[in-house]
Structures are given as C-alpha cells and as structure tokens.
C-alpha cells in the first residue's frame, strides 16, 4: 500500500489541476477572438451590413419580420467574421505582437495557445461563415466569398508593405454592405451601395487610425506601417477629411434611395456631430482617449447611421406616424 501512495497523490494533484488548466486554456482561446471585449470590433463589421439591409428594406417594402431575421443573421456573421479576423491577424502578426507592449500578452504571442490551435479555431469560424453565406442567395454568396477568402485574408499582410493597411481593412470591414445589398436588391441602384461602400472605407480609415495611435511609438520601433505613423502631425485635418467623405457618401445614398428627413437628421446629422466632437477634443497621444473614441464609433456612430435608416423605413411602411 505504501509503494502506491506517491502515484495516488500524483493522480489526485493532476485531477485537481485539470479543470483550472482547461479553464485557462479556454479563456485564452476566447481572448484570441476578442469576445472578451465584445461588442468592440464586431459592431464595426456588423453595421455596414445592417445599413445595407435597412436601405434596401425601405425601397423594397420588406416585412419587419424579414428585416429582423436578416439583422440577427448579419449580427451573428459580423461577430464570427471579427473572431476569425482576430485569429488570422494574430497568426500573421505573432512576431510583431511580441514587440508591442499592448499586444505582447495576447494568447498566441505569449504562448498561451499553440499556432495549431489558433489555425483550428480560425478554420471553425470560416466553416460557419461559409454556411451563413449560402443563406444569402447565389449572387450575394459569390460577393461574400470574395470578401471572406480574398479581402479578409490579405489585410494583416499589408502592414509589411504599405502605410495604408487601414484602407485594406476598410475594404474588408465594409464588405457586408454590398453583400447585403445584392442579397436583397441584386444590382439595382448599385451605385448607391458602391458610393456608401467607399464611404465606409473612409470611416474605417478614420476610426482605425485613431485605434492605431495607441501603438504609434511601438509601431515605429517595430517597423510596423500604419496611417497613424504616416499622417504624423497632420493626423487631425486628414482624419477630418475622411470623416467628411463618409458623411458625403451618406448624403449621396440618401438622395439615390429617396430617404426622408429622419434619415438626414439622425443618420447624416448624428454622424457629423460625433465626428466634429471627436476631432475637436481627442488627444492622439493619449491611449485611453484613442481607445474610447474607437469604441464610440461602433457603439454610437454606427448605431446612429443605422437608427436614421431604421426610422426612415418605419415611417415609410407605416410602423410609425409623423
């Protein structure tokens, strides 16, 4: 009996440690997808899709139940795309992340999870996203695949070759808009979707440059290229220009879709007011302010753009009376 005691004690210790080890590993994979910061990031992918749904819902007189179902599906898709994008970004940037103070503790950079595990989680996300795209219709499925398998995958590599990775990110983040548009309206009035799409790219450059200001000093040391580094002391007027381009695209989309005054008041006016406040008050050398401004673009700016579209749709189909 005495000879078996050390072995028994070892098994008991392992049994006690297993749940904790499993929980810490699960938490590391959860952090890899950035879901612990939800909805930050996921909302920025979701909103362009939701804008496409609402603009089309008004012109096509879609039933409210159909609109709600689409919004929920795109919310799920946006969350999964963000998770997949974070996995892929950390896989591609693991060596860069280890040189940046804010990112060196990320699960992959710190060694909390393996590269194989990260790739497996990334593949699982893509499998579900592929299925969700099949629900969008044949033409929208093709449009979505271009975004998923081309645009989304090249973004992390761009910071090695250009100071404009935020522009490539914008192409990816806004890809849900043309996908949603084509799913509902085909290629009818596609010019409105195209202009708003490029407006969304300008919006991404705006908010992701603010986000990148958190790491500007470390990025310069590590050789990471970004618009935050490129714009330098001219960052405020340049970002004001991109914000103005986005607001102009909203005006154009409203004219083409014959939007009402609620759209122009809430969507256009609300977005413009938010941008003006940020450009007047933000300190680009203050990391906490940059993080809060970045989050505000998802929680407030994107929502206001959608809310004006939703109110305009509700008035058009008689859900509200003015």
C-alpha positions as YAML, in Angstrom:
chain: A
units: angstrom
residues:
- id: 1
  name: UNK
  ca: [0.00, 0.00, 0.00]
- id: 2
  name: UNK
  ca: [2.81, 2.42, 0.87]
- id: 3
  name: UNK
  ca: [4.51, 1.92, -2.53]
- id: 4
  name: UNK
  ca: [1.36, 3.09, -4.36]
- id: 5
  name: UNK
  ca: [0.92, 6.25, -2.24]
- id: 6
  name: UNK
  ca: [3.11, 8.64, -4.35]
- id: 7
  name: UNK
  ca: [1.33, 7.54, -7.54]
- id: 8
  name: UNK
  ca: [-2.07, 8.07, -5.93]
- id: 9
  name: UNK
  ca: [-1.09, 11.52, -4.69]
- id: 10
  name: UNK
  ca: [0.20, 12.47, -8.16]
- id: 11
  name: UNK
  ca: [-3.10, 11.48, -9.77]
- id: 12
  name: UNK
  ca: [-5.03, 13.46, -7.17]
- id: 13
  name: UNK
  ca: [-2.92, 16.58, -7.88]
- id: 14
  name: UNK
  ca: [-3.46, 16.18, -11.62]
- id: 15
  name: UNK
  ca: [-7.20, 15.79, -11.11]
- id: 16
  name: UNK
  ca: [-7.29, 18.98, -9.08]
- id: 17
  name: UNK
  ca: [-5.28, 20.93, -11.67]
- id: 18
  name: UNK
  ca: [-7.12, 19.75, -14.83]
- id: 19
  name: UNK
  ca: [-10.24, 21.94, -14.52]
- id: 20
  name: UNK
  ca: [-8.12, 25.04, -13.87]
- id: 21
  name: UNK
  ca: [-5.81, 24.27, -16.82]
- id: 22
  name: UNK
  ca: [-8.78, 23.66, -19.10]
- id: 23
  name: UNK
  ca: [-10.45, 26.87, -17.96]
- id: 24
  name: UNK
  ca: [-7.32, 28.97, -18.53]
- id: 25
  name: UNK
  ca: [-6.83, 27.45, -21.98]
- id: 26
  name: UNK
  ca: [-10.47, 28.04, -22.90]
- id: 27
  name: UNK
  ca: [-10.14, 31.63, -21.72]
- id: 28
  name: UNK
  ca: [-7.05, 32.06, -23.91]
- id: 29
  name: UNK
  ca: [-8.97, 30.91, -27.00]
- id: 30
  name: UNK
  ca: [-11.84, 33.20, -26.00]
- id: 31
  name: UNK
  ca: [-9.41, 36.12, -25.78]
- id: 32
  name: UNK
  ca: [-7.96, 35.21, -29.18]
- id: 33
  name: UNK
  ca: [-11.33, 36.03, -30.76]
- id: 34
  name: UNK
  ca: [-11.55, 39.27, -28.67]
- id: 35
  name: UNK
  ca: [-15.01, 38.24, -27.48]
- id: 36
  name: UNK
  ca: [-13.97, 39.37, -24.01]
- id: 37
  name: UNK
  ca: [-14.14, 42.91, -25.45]
- id: 38
  name: UNK
  ca: [-17.49, 42.41, -27.19]
- id: 39
  name: UNK
  ca: [-19.03, 44.28, -28.94]
- id: 40
  name: UNK
  ca: [-15.86, 46.27, -29.79]
- id: 41
  name: UNK
  ca: [-14.82, 45.32, -33.32]
- id: 42
  name: UNK
  ca: [-17.77, 43.03, -34.01]
- id: 43
  name: UNK
  ca: [-20.12, 46.00, -34.15]
- id: 44
  name: UNK
  ca: [-17.91, 47.77, -36.70]
- id: 45
  name: UNK
  ca: [-18.22, 44.78, -39.05]
- id: 46
  name: UNK
  ca: [-21.94, 44.42, -38.37]
- id: 47
  name: UNK
  ca: [-23.06, 47.99, -39.04]
- id: 48
  name: UNK
  ca: [-22.32, 48.18, -42.79]
- id: 49
  name: UNK
  ca: [-24.36, 45.00, -43.31]
- id: 50
  name: UNK
  ca: [-27.19, 46.44, -41.20]
- id: 51
  name: UNK
  ca: [-27.09, 49.67, -43.23]
- id: 52
  name: UNK
  ca: [-27.44, 47.70, -46.43]
- id: 53
  name: UNK
  ca: [-30.41, 45.80, -45.02]
- id: 54
  name: UNK
  ca: [-32.21, 48.95, -43.84]
- id: 55
  name: UNK
  ca: [-31.69, 50.96, -47.03]
- id: 56
  name: UNK
  ca: [-32.98, 48.04, -49.10]
- id: 57
  name: UNK
  ca: [-35.83, 47.34, -46.66]
- id: 58
  name: UNK
  ca: [-37.26, 50.81, -47.29]
- id: 59
  name: UNK
  ca: [-37.10, 50.65, -51.08]
- id: 60
  name: UNK
  ca: [-38.31, 47.06, -51.23]
- id: 61
  name: UNK
  ca: [-41.02, 47.38, -48.51]
- id: 62
  name: UNK
  ca: [-39.71, 44.34, -46.68]
- id: 63
  name: UNK
  ca: [-41.75, 42.86, -43.85]
- id: 64
  name: UNK
  ca: [-40.49, 43.75, -40.40]
- id: 65
  name: UNK
  ca: [-40.03, 40.06, -39.52]
- id: 66
  name: UNK
  ca: [-37.79, 39.60, -42.57]
- id: 67
  name: UNK
  ca: [-35.76, 42.65, -41.65]
- id: 68
  name: UNK
  ca: [-35.29, 41.44, -38.06]
- id: 69
  name: UNK
  ca: [-34.23, 37.97, -39.21]
- id: 70
  name: UNK
  ca: [-31.65, 39.46, -41.58]
- id: 71
  name: UNK
  ca: [-30.31, 41.81, -38.93]
- id: 72
  name: UNK
  ca: [-29.85, 38.91, -36.50]
- id: 73
  name: UNK
  ca: [-28.05, 36.79, -39.10]
- id: 74
  name: UNK
  ca: [-25.71, 39.62, -40.02]
- id: 75
  name: UNK
  ca: [-25.06, 40.26, -36.34]
- id: 76
  name: UNK
  ca: [-24.01, 36.63, -35.96]
- id: 77
  name: UNK
  ca: [-21.96, 36.81, -39.14]
- id: 78
  name: UNK
  ca: [-20.26, 40.03, -38.05]
- id: 79
  name: UNK
  ca: [-19.29, 38.53, -34.71]
- id: 80
  name: UNK
  ca: [-17.87, 35.41, -36.37]
- id: 81
  name: UNK
  ca: [-16.01, 37.44, -39.02]
- id: 82
  name: UNK
  ca: [-14.46, 39.57, -36.31]
- id: 83
  name: UNK
  ca: [-13.42, 36.48, -34.37]
- id: 84
  name: UNK
  ca: [-11.95, 34.90, -37.47]
- id: 85
  name: UNK
  ca: [-10.21, 38.14, -38.40]
- id: 86
  name: UNK
  ca: [-8.63, 38.42, -34.95]
- id: 87
  name: UNK
  ca: [-7.41, 34.83, -35.16]
- id: 88
  name: UNK
  ca: [-5.90, 35.39, -38.60]
- id: 89
  name: UNK
  ca: [-4.41, 38.74, -37.64]
- id: 90
  name: UNK
  ca: [-2.66, 37.25, -34.59]
- id: 91
  name: UNK
  ca: [-1.44, 34.28, -36.63]
- id: 92
  name: UNK
  ca: [0.13, 36.59, -39.22]
- id: 93
  name: UNK
  ca: [1.43, 39.16, -36.73]
- id: 94
  name: UNK
  ca: [2.66, 36.96, -33.89]
- id: 95
  name: UNK
  ca: [6.25, 38.23, -34.17]
- id: 96
  name: UNK
  ca: [5.16, 41.89, -34.41]
- id: 97
  name: UNK
  ca: [2.83, 41.44, -31.43]
- id: 98
  name: UNK
  ca: [5.71, 40.28, -29.26]
- id: 99
  name: UNK
  ca: [7.45, 43.63, -29.83]
- id: 100
  name: UNK
  ca: [4.45, 45.83, -28.94]
- id: 101
  name: UNK
  ca: [3.64, 46.49, -25.29]
- id: 102
  name: UNK
  ca: [-0.16, 46.36, -25.72]
- id: 103
  name: UNK
  ca: [-0.20, 43.14, -27.74]
- id: 104
  name: UNK
  ca: [2.66, 41.06, -26.36]
- id: 105
  name: UNK
  ca: [0.32, 39.44, -23.81]
- id: 106
  name: UNK
  ca: [-2.12, 38.19, -26.47]
- id: 107
  name: UNK
  ca: [-2.65, 34.42, -26.27]
- id: 108
  name: UNK
  ca: [-0.63, 33.46, -29.34]
- id: 109
  name: UNK
  ca: [2.19, 35.97, -28.81]
- id: 110
  name: UNK
  ca: [2.55, 34.97, -25.16]
- id: 111
  name: UNK
  ca: [2.49, 31.24, -25.89]
- id: 112
  name: UNK
  ca: [-0.76, 30.59, -24.01]
- id: 113
  name: UNK
  ca: [-2.07, 28.73, -27.07]
- id: 114
  name: UNK
  ca: [-0.40, 26.99, -29.99]
- id: 115
  name: UNK
  ca: [-0.30, 28.01, -33.63]
- id: 116
  name: UNK
  ca: [-2.11, 24.77, -34.50]
- id: 117
  name: UNK
  ca: [-4.89, 25.58, -32.05]
- id: 118
  name: UNK
  ca: [-5.26, 29.10, -33.44]
- id: 119
  name: UNK
  ca: [-5.48, 27.78, -37.01]
- id: 120
  name: UNK
  ca: [-8.11, 25.23, -35.96]
- id: 121
  name: UNK
  ca: [-10.25, 27.91, -34.33]
- id: 122
  name: UNK
  ca: [-9.87, 30.11, -37.40]
- id: 123
  name: UNK
  ca: [-10.98, 27.24, -39.68]
- id: 124
  name: UNK
  ca: [-14.02, 26.54, -37.48]
- id: 125
  name: UNK
  ca: [-15.13, 30.17, -37.79]
- id: 126
  name: UNK
  ca: [-14.78, 30.05, -41.57]
- id: 127
  name: UNK
  ca: [-16.80, 26.85, -41.83]
- id: 128
  name: UNK
  ca: [-19.77, 28.51, -40.10]
- id: 129
  name: UNK
  ca: [-19.35, 31.72, -42.13]
- id: 130
  name: UNK
  ca: [-19.39, 29.74, -45.35]
- id: 131
  name: UNK
  ca: [-22.68, 28.16, -44.34]
- id: 132
  name: UNK
  ca: [-24.22, 31.51, -43.42]
- id: 133
  name: UNK
  ca: [-23.28, 32.88, -46.84]
- id: 134
  name: UNK
  ca: [-25.27, 30.11, -48.52]
- id: 135
  name: UNK
  ca: [-28.40, 31.65, -46.96]
- id: 136
  name: UNK
  ca: [-27.86, 34.97, -48.76]
- id: 137
  name: UNK
  ca: [-28.68, 33.78, -52.29]
- id: 138
  name: UNK
  ca: [-26.46, 32.80, -55.23]
- id: 139
  name: UNK
  ca: [-25.24, 36.27, -56.26]
- id: 140
  name: UNK
  ca: [-24.70, 37.51, -52.72]
- id: 141
  name: UNK
  ca: [-22.91, 34.22, -51.94]
- id: 142
  name: UNK
  ca: [-20.37, 35.00, -54.67]
- id: 143
  name: UNK
  ca: [-19.91, 38.56, -53.45]
- id: 144
  name: UNK
  ca: [-19.46, 37.35, -49.88]
- id: 145
  name: UNK
  ca: [-16.87, 34.76, -50.86]
- id: 146
  name: UNK
  ca: [-14.66, 37.44, -52.41]
- id: 147
  name: UNK
  ca: [-14.67, 39.31, -49.13]
- id: 148
  name: UNK
  ca: [-14.18, 36.23, -47.00]
- id: 149
  name: UNK
  ca: [-11.44, 34.47, -48.94]
- id: 150
  name: UNK
  ca: [-9.59, 37.38, -50.56]
- id: 151
  name: UNK
  ca: [-10.10, 40.75, -48.89]
- id: 152
  name: UNK
  ca: [-10.24, 39.48, -45.29]
- id: 153
  name: UNK
  ca: [-7.12, 37.33, -45.69]
- id: 154
  name: UNK
  ca: [-4.77, 39.90, -47.23]
- id: 155
  name: UNK
  ca: [-5.29, 42.68, -44.69]
- id: 156
  name: UNK
  ca: [-2.81, 41.55, -41.98]
- id: 157
  name: UNK
  ca: [-0.06, 41.22, -44.58]
- id: 158
  name: UNK
  ca: [-0.43, 44.77, -45.85]
- id: 159
  name: UNK
  ca: [1.21, 46.48, -42.87]
- id: 160
  name: UNK
  ca: [4.50, 44.98, -44.08]
- id: 161
  name: UNK
  ca: [4.30, 46.69, -47.48]
- id: 162
  name: UNK
  ca: [2.27, 49.88, -47.16]
- id: 163
  name: UNK
  ca: [1.44, 52.64, -44.70]
- id: 164
  name: UNK
  ca: [-2.21, 52.19, -45.74]
- id: 165
  name: UNK
  ca: [-3.27, 48.89, -44.13]
- id: 166
  name: UNK
  ca: [-6.30, 50.75, -42.72]
- id: 167
  name: UNK
  ca: [-7.57, 51.23, -46.28]
- id: 168
  name: UNK
  ca: [-7.36, 47.48, -46.94]
- id: 169
  name: UNK
  ca: [-9.04, 46.87, -43.60]
- id: 170
  name: UNK
  ca: [-11.81, 49.23, -44.73]
- id: 171
  name: UNK
  ca: [-12.44, 47.09, -47.81]
- id: 172
  name: UNK
  ca: [-12.88, 44.09, -45.51]
- id: 173
  name: UNK
  ca: [-14.87, 45.74, -42.72]
- id: 174
  name: UNK
  ca: [-17.41, 47.25, -45.13]
- id: 175
  name: UNK
  ca: [-17.80, 44.17, -47.37]
- id: 176
  name: UNK
  ca: [-21.03, 43.19, -45.66]
- id: 177
  name: UNK
  ca: [-22.76, 46.21, -47.19]
- id: 178
  name: UNK
  ca: [-22.58, 45.11, -50.86]
- id: 179
  name: UNK
  ca: [-23.25, 41.53, -49.77]
- id: 180
  name: UNK
  ca: [-26.48, 42.56, -48.02]
- id: 181
  name: UNK
  ca: [-27.47, 44.89, -50.87]
- id: 182
  name: UNK
  ca: [-27.04, 42.24, -53.57]
- id: 183
  name: UNK
  ca: [-28.83, 39.69, -51.39]
- id: 184
  name: UNK
  ca: [-31.97, 41.86, -51.31]
- id: 185
  name: UNK
  ca: [-31.92, 44.07, -54.41]
- id: 186
  name: UNK
  ca: [-29.48, 42.38, -56.73]
- id: 187
  name: UNK
  ca: [-27.57, 45.04, -58.65]
- id: 188
  name: UNK
  ca: [-30.40, 47.59, -58.73]
- id: 189
  name: UNK
  ca: [-29.22, 51.12, -57.79]
- id: 190
  name: UNK
  ca: [-25.85, 49.57, -57.07]
- id: 191
  name: UNK
  ca: [-24.18, 52.98, -57.41]
- id: 192
  name: UNK
  ca: [-25.66, 53.98, -54.04]
- id: 193
  name: UNK
  ca: [-24.15, 50.88, -52.45]
- id: 194
  name: UNK
  ca: [-20.79, 51.45, -54.15]
- id: 195
  name: UNK
  ca: [-20.53, 55.07, -53.00]
- id: 196
  name: UNK
  ca: [-21.60, 54.19, -49.47]
- id: 197
  name: UNK
  ca: [-19.15, 51.28, -49.53]
- id: 198
  name: UNK
  ca: [-16.24, 53.58, -50.24]
- id: 199
  name: UNK
  ca: [-17.62, 55.95, -47.63]
- id: 200
  name: UNK
  ca: [-17.42, 53.05, -45.21]
- id: 201
  name: UNK
  ca: [-13.78, 52.54, -46.20]
- id: 202
  name: UNK
  ca: [-13.14, 56.19, -45.30]
- id: 203
  name: UNK
  ca: [-14.88, 55.61, -41.97]
- id: 204
  name: UNK
  ca: [-12.65, 52.62, -41.27]
- id: 205
  name: UNK
  ca: [-9.52, 54.63, -42.06]
- id: 206
  name: UNK
  ca: [-10.84, 57.25, -39.64]
- id: 207
  name: UNK
  ca: [-11.55, 55.01, -36.64]
- id: 208
  name: UNK
  ca: [-8.72, 52.51, -37.15]
- id: 209
  name: UNK
  ca: [-6.13, 55.27, -37.44]
- id: 210
  name: UNK
  ca: [-7.37, 56.51, -34.05]
- id: 211
  name: UNK
  ca: [-7.08, 52.93, -32.76]
- id: 212
  name: UNK
  ca: [-3.54, 52.60, -34.16]
- id: 213
  name: UNK
  ca: [-2.44, 55.76, -32.34]
- id: 214
  name: UNK
  ca: [-2.36, 53.62, -29.18]
- id: 215
  name: UNK
  ca: [0.67, 51.79, -30.61]
- id: 216
  name: UNK
  ca: [2.25, 54.52, -32.70]
- id: 217
  name: UNK
  ca: [5.53, 54.70, -30.76]
- id: 218
  name: UNK
  ca: [5.93, 50.91, -30.58]
- id: 219
  name: UNK
  ca: [4.98, 50.51, -34.26]
- id: 220
  name: UNK
  ca: [7.76, 52.90, -35.30]
- id: 221
  name: UNK
  ca: [10.30, 50.85, -33.33]
- id: 222
  name: UNK
  ca: [8.99, 47.51, -34.69]
- id: 223
  name: UNK
  ca: [8.79, 48.75, -38.28]
- id: 224
  name: UNK
  ca: [5.01, 48.34, -38.48]
- id: 225
  name: UNK
  ca: [3.44, 50.59, -41.09]
- id: 226
  name: UNK
  ca: [0.13, 52.36, -40.48]
- id: 227
  name: UNK
  ca: [-1.74, 55.56, -41.29]
- id: 228
  name: UNK
  ca: [-1.21, 56.62, -37.66]
- id: 229
  name: UNK
  ca: [2.53, 56.68, -38.37]
- id: 230
  name: UNK
  ca: [2.14, 58.13, -41.87]
- id: 231
  name: UNK
  ca: [-0.14, 61.05, -41.01]
- id: 232
  name: UNK
  ca: [2.09, 62.28, -38.19]
- id: 233
  name: UNK
  ca: [1.33, 65.84, -37.12]
- id: 234
  name: UNK
  ca: [-1.30, 66.17, -39.87]
- id: 235
  name: UNK
  ca: [-3.49, 63.45, -38.40]
- id: 236
  name: UNK
  ca: [-6.34, 65.74, -37.26]
- id: 237
  name: UNK
  ca: [-7.03, 67.51, -40.61]
- id: 238
  name: UNK
  ca: [-6.54, 64.30, -42.59]
- id: 239
  name: UNK
  ca: [-8.98, 62.33, -40.42]
- id: 240
  name: UNK
  ca: [-11.44, 65.23, -40.64]
- id: 241
  name: UNK
  ca: [-11.27, 64.87, -44.42]
- id: 242
  name: UNK
  ca: [-12.05, 61.13, -44.29]
- id: 243
  name: UNK
  ca: [-14.93, 61.77, -41.88]
- id: 244
  name: UNK
  ca: [-16.33, 64.38, -44.28]
- id: 245
  name: UNK
  ca: [-16.08, 61.88, -47.16]
- id: 246
  name: UNK
  ca: [-18.10, 59.37, -45.17]
- id: 247
  name: UNK
  ca: [-20.80, 61.93, -44.35]
- id: 248
  name: UNK
  ca: [-20.94, 62.92, -48.04]
- id: 249
  name: UNK
  ca: [-21.44, 59.27, -49.01]
- id: 250
  name: UNK
  ca: [-24.38, 59.08, -46.59]
- id: 251
  name: UNK
  ca: [-25.94, 62.11, -48.25]
- id: 252
  name: UNK
  ca: [-25.50, 60.56, -51.70]
- id: 253
  name: UNK
  ca: [-27.01, 57.23, -50.63]
- id: 254
  name: UNK
  ca: [-29.97, 59.11, -49.12]
- id: 255
  name: UNK
  ca: [-30.60, 61.03, -52.35]
- id: 256
  name: UNK
  ca: [-30.47, 57.89, -54.53]
- id: 257
  name: UNK
  ca: [-32.81, 55.93, -52.23]
- id: 258
  name: UNK
  ca: [-35.12, 58.95, -51.75]
- id: 259
  name: UNK
  ca: [-34.69, 58.93, -47.99]
- id: 260
  name: UNK
  ca: [-36.81, 61.19, -45.77]
- id: 261
  name: UNK
  ca: [-35.95, 63.84, -43.21]
- id: 262
  name: UNK
  ca: [-35.46, 61.33, -40.39]
- id: 263
  name: UNK
  ca: [-32.55, 59.85, -42.32]
- id: 264
  name: UNK
  ca: [-30.86, 63.19, -42.85]
- id: 265
  name: UNK
  ca: [-31.45, 64.31, -39.27]
- id: 266
  name: UNK
  ca: [-30.36, 61.16, -37.41]
- id: 267
  name: UNK
  ca: [-28.03, 59.40, -39.85]
- id: 268
  name: UNK
  ca: [-26.27, 62.30, -41.52]
- id: 269
  name: UNK
  ca: [-26.56, 64.87, -38.73]
- id: 270
  name: UNK
  ca: [-25.80, 62.43, -35.94]
- id: 271
  name: UNK
  ca: [-22.67, 61.06, -37.61]
- id: 272
  name: UNK
  ca: [-21.39, 64.53, -38.48]
- id: 273
  name: UNK
  ca: [-21.89, 65.74, -34.90]
- id: 274
  name: UNK
  ca: [-19.98, 62.76, -33.47]
- id: 275
  name: UNK
  ca: [-17.06, 63.29, -35.82]
- id: 276
  name: UNK
  ca: [-16.92, 67.00, -35.06]
- id: 277
  name: UNK
  ca: [-16.82, 66.37, -31.31]
- id: 278
  name: UNK
  ca: [-14.06, 63.78, -31.61]
- id: 279
  name: UNK
  ca: [-11.88, 65.90, -33.86]
- id: 280
  name: UNK
  ca: [-12.22, 68.89, -31.54]
- id: 281
  name: UNK
  ca: [-11.47, 67.06, -28.30]
- id: 282
  name: UNK
  ca: [-9.31, 63.96, -28.84]
- id: 283
  name: UNK
  ca: [-5.67, 63.83, -27.78]
- id: 284
  name: UNK
  ca: [-3.96, 61.44, -30.20]
- id: 285
  name: UNK
  ca: [-1.11, 60.85, -27.75]
- id: 286
  name: UNK
  ca: [-3.50, 59.64, -25.06]
- id: 287
  name: UNK
  ca: [-4.04, 55.90, -25.47]
- id: 288
  name: UNK
  ca: [-7.15, 55.75, -23.30]
- id: 289
  name: UNK
  ca: [-8.81, 58.58, -25.23]
- id: 290
  name: UNK
  ca: [-8.00, 56.86, -28.52]
- id: 291
  name: UNK
  ca: [-9.49, 53.58, -27.27]
- id: 292
  name: UNK
  ca: [-12.67, 55.30, -26.11]
- id: 293
  name: UNK
  ca: [-13.02, 57.21, -29.40]
- id: 294
  name: UNK
  ca: [-12.54, 53.98, -31.32]
- id: 295
  name: UNK
  ca: [-15.25, 52.24, -29.29]
- id: 296
  name: UNK
  ca: [-17.61, 55.19, -29.73]
- id: 297
  name: UNK
  ca: [-17.52, 54.72, -33.49]
- id: 298
  name: UNK
  ca: [-19.01, 51.26, -33.03]
- id: 299
  name: UNK
  ca: [-21.41, 51.91, -30.18]
- id: 300
  name: UNK
  ca: [-22.66, 55.35, -31.25]
- id: 301
  name: UNK
  ca: [-21.69, 56.44, -34.79]
- id: 302
  name: UNK
  ca: [-22.57, 53.15, -36.47]
- id: 303
  name: UNK
  ca: [-25.77, 52.93, -34.46]
- id: 304
  name: UNK
  ca: [-26.88, 56.48, -35.36]
- id: 305
  name: UNK
  ca: [-26.34, 55.80, -39.05]
- id: 306
  name: UNK
  ca: [-28.49, 52.68, -38.76]
- id: 307
  name: UNK
  ca: [-31.09, 54.28, -36.48]
- id: 308
  name: UNK
  ca: [-31.83, 57.02, -39.00]
- id: 309
  name: UNK
  ca: [-32.28, 54.41, -41.72]
- id: 310
  name: UNK
  ca: [-34.50, 52.32, -39.44]
- id: 311
  name: UNK
  ca: [-36.66, 55.33, -38.52]
- id: 312
  name: UNK
  ca: [-36.99, 56.27, -42.18]
- id: 313
  name: UNK
  ca: [-38.04, 52.70, -43.02]
- id: 314
  name: UNK
  ca: [-40.55, 52.62, -40.16]
- id: 315
  name: UNK
  ca: [-42.13, 55.86, -41.36]
- id: 316
  name: UNK
  ca: [-42.23, 54.68, -44.98]
- id: 317
  name: UNK
  ca: [-44.03, 51.39, -44.21]
- id: 318
  name: UNK
  ca: [-46.39, 52.92, -41.66]
- id: 319
  name: UNK
  ca: [-44.89, 51.47, -38.50]
- id: 320
  name: UNK
  ca: [-44.69, 54.98, -37.08]
- id: 321
  name: UNK
  ca: [-46.73, 58.07, -37.96]
- id: 322
  name: UNK
  ca: [-45.29, 61.57, -38.02]
...
